[in-house]
Short mmCIF file of C-alpha atoms in Angstrom, two decimals:
data_model
loop_
_atom_site.label_atom_id
_atom_site.label_comp_id
_atom_site.label_asym_id
_atom_site.label_seq_id
_atom_site.Cartn_x
_atom_site.Cartn_y
_atom_site.Cartn_z
CA UNK A 1 6.25 -31.74 -66.79
CA UNK A 2 5.53 -28.10 -65.99
CA UNK A 3 1.94 -28.49 -67.27
CA UNK A 4 1.51 -31.51 -65.00
CA UNK A 5 2.93 -29.56 -62.06
CA UNK A 6 0.65 -26.58 -62.79
CA UNK A 7 -2.37 -28.88 -63.01
CA UNK A 8 -1.51 -30.81 -59.85
CA UNK A 9 -0.05 -28.15 -57.55
CA UNK A 10 -0.75 -24.80 -59.21
CA UNK A 11 3.00 -24.12 -59.21
CA UNK A 12 5.46 -24.30 -62.11
CA UNK A 13 8.13 -25.68 -59.79
CA UNK A 14 8.95 -29.38 -59.68
CA UNK A 15 10.15 -31.43 -56.73
CA UNK A 16 13.35 -33.44 -57.19
CA UNK A 17 13.86 -35.70 -54.15
CA UNK A 18 17.39 -36.64 -55.21
CA UNK A 19 18.45 -33.03 -54.70
CA UNK A 20 17.97 -33.43 -50.95
CA UNK A 21 20.13 -36.54 -51.04
CA UNK A 22 22.80 -34.67 -52.99
CA UNK A 23 22.74 -31.85 -50.42
CA UNK A 24 22.98 -34.36 -47.56
CA UNK A 25 25.92 -36.10 -49.23
CA UNK A 26 27.55 -32.69 -49.87
CA UNK A 27 27.49 -33.31 -53.62
CA UNK A 28 27.19 -30.13 -55.68
CA UNK A 29 23.67 -29.90 -57.06
CA UNK A 30 24.48 -27.94 -60.22
CA UNK A 31 26.11 -30.88 -62.08
CA UNK A 32 23.06 -33.03 -61.39
CA UNK A 33 20.48 -30.33 -62.14
CA UNK A 34 17.75 -31.72 -64.40
CA UNK A 35 17.77 -30.44 -67.98
CA UNK A 36 15.47 -27.44 -68.30
CA UNK A 37 15.46 -26.61 -64.59
CA UNK A 38 17.49 -24.39 -62.31
CA UNK A 39 19.43 -26.17 -59.56
CA UNK A 40 16.95 -27.35 -56.93
CA UNK A 41 16.75 -25.56 -53.59
CA UNK A 42 15.28 -27.71 -50.83
CA UNK A 43 14.32 -30.19 -53.54
CA UNK A 44 12.19 -27.70 -55.50
CA UNK A 45 13.36 -26.32 -58.85
CA UNK A 46 11.96 -23.71 -61.18
CA UNK A 47 12.11 -24.31 -64.90
CA UNK A 48 14.10 -22.19 -67.32
CA UNK A 49 11.30 -22.27 -69.91
CA UNK A 50 8.49 -19.71 -70.32
CA UNK A 51 5.28 -20.51 -68.49
CA UNK A 52 2.78 -19.73 -71.27
CA UNK A 53 2.74 -23.07 -73.09
CA UNK A 54 2.46 -25.16 -69.91
CA UNK A 55 -0.30 -22.82 -68.73
CA UNK A 56 -2.19 -23.55 -71.97
CA UNK A 57 -1.62 -27.30 -71.56
CA UNK A 58 -2.48 -27.47 -67.85
CA UNK A 59 -6.30 -27.43 -68.34
CA UNK A 60 -5.98 -30.24 -70.89
CA UNK A 61 -3.79 -32.17 -68.45
CA UNK A 62 -6.29 -31.61 -65.66
CA UNK A 63 -9.16 -32.85 -67.84
CA UNK A 64 -7.53 -35.90 -69.41
CA UNK A 65 -4.01 -36.35 -68.14
CA UNK A 66 -0.98 -36.63 -70.36
CA UNK A 67 -2.95 -38.29 -73.15
CA UNK A 68 -5.13 -35.21 -73.62
CA UNK A 69 -2.29 -32.74 -73.04
CA UNK A 70 -0.42 -34.32 -75.96
CA UNK A 71 -3.25 -33.11 -78.19
CA UNK A 72 -2.40 -29.49 -77.31
CA UNK A 73 0.11 -28.95 -80.11
CA UNK A 74 -2.01 -30.47 -82.92
CA UNK A 75 -5.01 -28.44 -81.74
CA UNK A 76 -2.83 -25.32 -81.67
CA UNK A 77 -1.72 -26.08 -85.24
CA UNK A 78 -5.35 -26.30 -86.36
CA UNK A 79 -6.02 -22.96 -84.62
CA UNK A 80 -2.96 -21.46 -86.34
CA UNK A 81 -4.18 -22.71 -89.72
CA UNK A 82 -7.68 -21.30 -89.14
CA UNK A 83 -6.25 -17.92 -88.04
CA UNK A 84 -3.92 -17.92 -91.06
CA UNK A 85 -6.94 -18.59 -93.27
CA UNK A 86 -8.79 -15.65 -91.67
CA UNK A 87 -5.71 -13.43 -91.97
CA UNK A 88 -5.31 -14.23 -95.67
CA UNK A 89 -9.00 -13.63 -96.34
CA UNK A 90 -8.84 -10.24 -94.61
CA UNK A 91 -5.64 -9.30 -96.42
CA UNK A 92 -7.16 -10.22 -99.78
CA UNK A 93 -10.56 -8.64 -99.08
CA UNK A 94 -10.14 -6.29 -102.05
CA UNK A 95 -10.26 -9.26 -104.46
CA UNK A 96 -13.27 -11.22 -105.68
CA UNK A 97 -14.86 -13.51 -103.07
CA UNK A 98 -13.72 -16.71 -104.78
CA UNK A 99 -10.15 -15.35 -104.92
CA UNK A 100 -10.14 -14.50 -101.20
CA UNK A 101 -11.47 -17.98 -100.45
CA UNK A 102 -8.75 -19.58 -102.57
CA UNK A 103 -6.08 -17.37 -101.00
CA UNK A 104 -7.22 -18.30 -97.51
CA UNK A 105 -7.30 -22.01 -98.32
CA UNK A 106 -3.82 -21.89 -99.87
CA UNK A 107 -2.42 -20.01 -96.86
CA UNK A 108 -3.96 -22.49 -94.41
CA UNK A 109 -2.80 -25.39 -96.56
CA UNK A 110 0.76 -24.10 -96.57
CA UNK A 111 0.59 -23.77 -92.80
CA UNK A 112 -0.76 -27.30 -92.29
CA UNK A 113 1.66 -28.97 -94.71
CA UNK A 114 4.77 -27.10 -93.63
CA UNK A 115 7.44 -29.56 -92.52
CA UNK A 116 8.30 -27.48 -89.47
CA UNK A 117 4.67 -27.06 -88.43
CA UNK A 118 3.87 -30.72 -88.91
CA UNK A 119 6.89 -32.05 -87.04
CA UNK A 120 6.62 -29.53 -84.20
CA UNK A 121 2.96 -30.35 -83.66
CA UNK A 122 3.64 -34.08 -83.32
CA UNK A 123 5.48 -33.39 -80.08
CA UNK A 124 4.29 -31.03 -77.39
CA UNK A 125 6.40 -28.05 -78.43
CA UNK A 126 5.16 -24.48 -78.26
CA UNK A 127 5.72 -23.58 -81.92
CA UNK A 128 2.14 -24.13 -83.09
CA UNK A 129 0.72 -22.13 -80.19
CA UNK A 130 3.09 -19.26 -80.96
CA UNK A 131 2.13 -19.41 -84.64
CA UNK A 132 -1.54 -19.19 -83.66
CA UNK A 133 -0.93 -16.26 -81.30
CA UNK A 134 1.22 -14.48 -83.89
CA UNK A 135 -1.47 -14.89 -86.54
CA UNK A 136 -4.00 -13.64 -83.98
CA UNK A 137 -1.80 -10.58 -83.37
CA UNK A 138 -1.64 -9.77 -87.08
CA UNK A 139 -5.33 -10.42 -87.57
CA UNK A 140 -6.23 -8.10 -84.70
CA UNK A 141 -3.87 -5.41 -86.05
CA UNK A 142 -5.49 -5.60 -89.48
CA UNK A 143 -8.94 -5.39 -87.93
CA UNK A 144 -7.80 -2.40 -85.85
CA UNK A 145 -6.53 -0.70 -89.00
CA UNK A 146 -9.75 -1.30 -90.91
CA UNK A 147 -12.13 -0.39 -88.09
CA UNK A 148 -10.05 2.21 -86.22
CA UNK A 149 -11.13 0.67 -82.91
CA UNK A 150 -8.90 0.65 -79.87
CA UNK A 151 -10.23 -2.73 -78.72
CA UNK A 152 -8.63 -4.51 -81.68
CA UNK A 153 -5.31 -2.82 -80.95
CA UNK A 154 -5.54 -3.96 -77.33
CA UNK A 155 -6.37 -7.49 -78.50
CA UNK A 156 -3.30 -7.44 -80.74
CA UNK A 157 -1.13 -6.35 -77.82
CA UNK A 158 -2.58 -9.05 -75.60
CA UNK A 159 -2.01 -11.73 -78.26
CA UNK A 160 1.59 -10.58 -78.73
CA UNK A 161 2.17 -10.61 -74.96
CA UNK A 162 0.76 -14.14 -74.77
CA UNK A 163 2.99 -15.21 -77.66
CA UNK A 164 5.99 -13.89 -75.74
CA UNK A 165 4.98 -15.81 -72.63
CA UNK A 166 4.58 -18.98 -74.66
CA UNK A 167 7.98 -18.67 -76.35
CA UNK A 168 10.33 -15.80 -75.46
CA UNK A 169 12.11 -15.56 -78.84
CA UNK A 170 8.77 -14.59 -80.35
#
């Protein structure tokens, strides 16, 4: 819903018309607050969830509606698997090329066939996006260590900050 609101209005808040009716009838709004939202004020309510995942889904929603936005999590899982593959290849760079290839394929395969990853990507949850951003963070840190370049360290910090804004426990 927040992705739809961001795409339509540019705001993460959602309008609940029944809140105005509850106020008018002097019914406390908190017991009827929608799940995942703060109690509405003047009909508008802010969500309790981080804004990062809806912000990533909003362009998909704007382009193709809910049908395309539902592809966000599977696409994020594919990105997470690709970044895991790259991370494994970089970590195993000291081995023979065929061993690094095999290591990368196994790591990506484990990511793609993980029960948690598969089930969380079938619904529009933020787990796959956080996995991709976390792998991106580690990949950038490894590149920073190997190249001693500040830009990779900054990229790692940015990826970690994005991961936090997608899912706060990250």
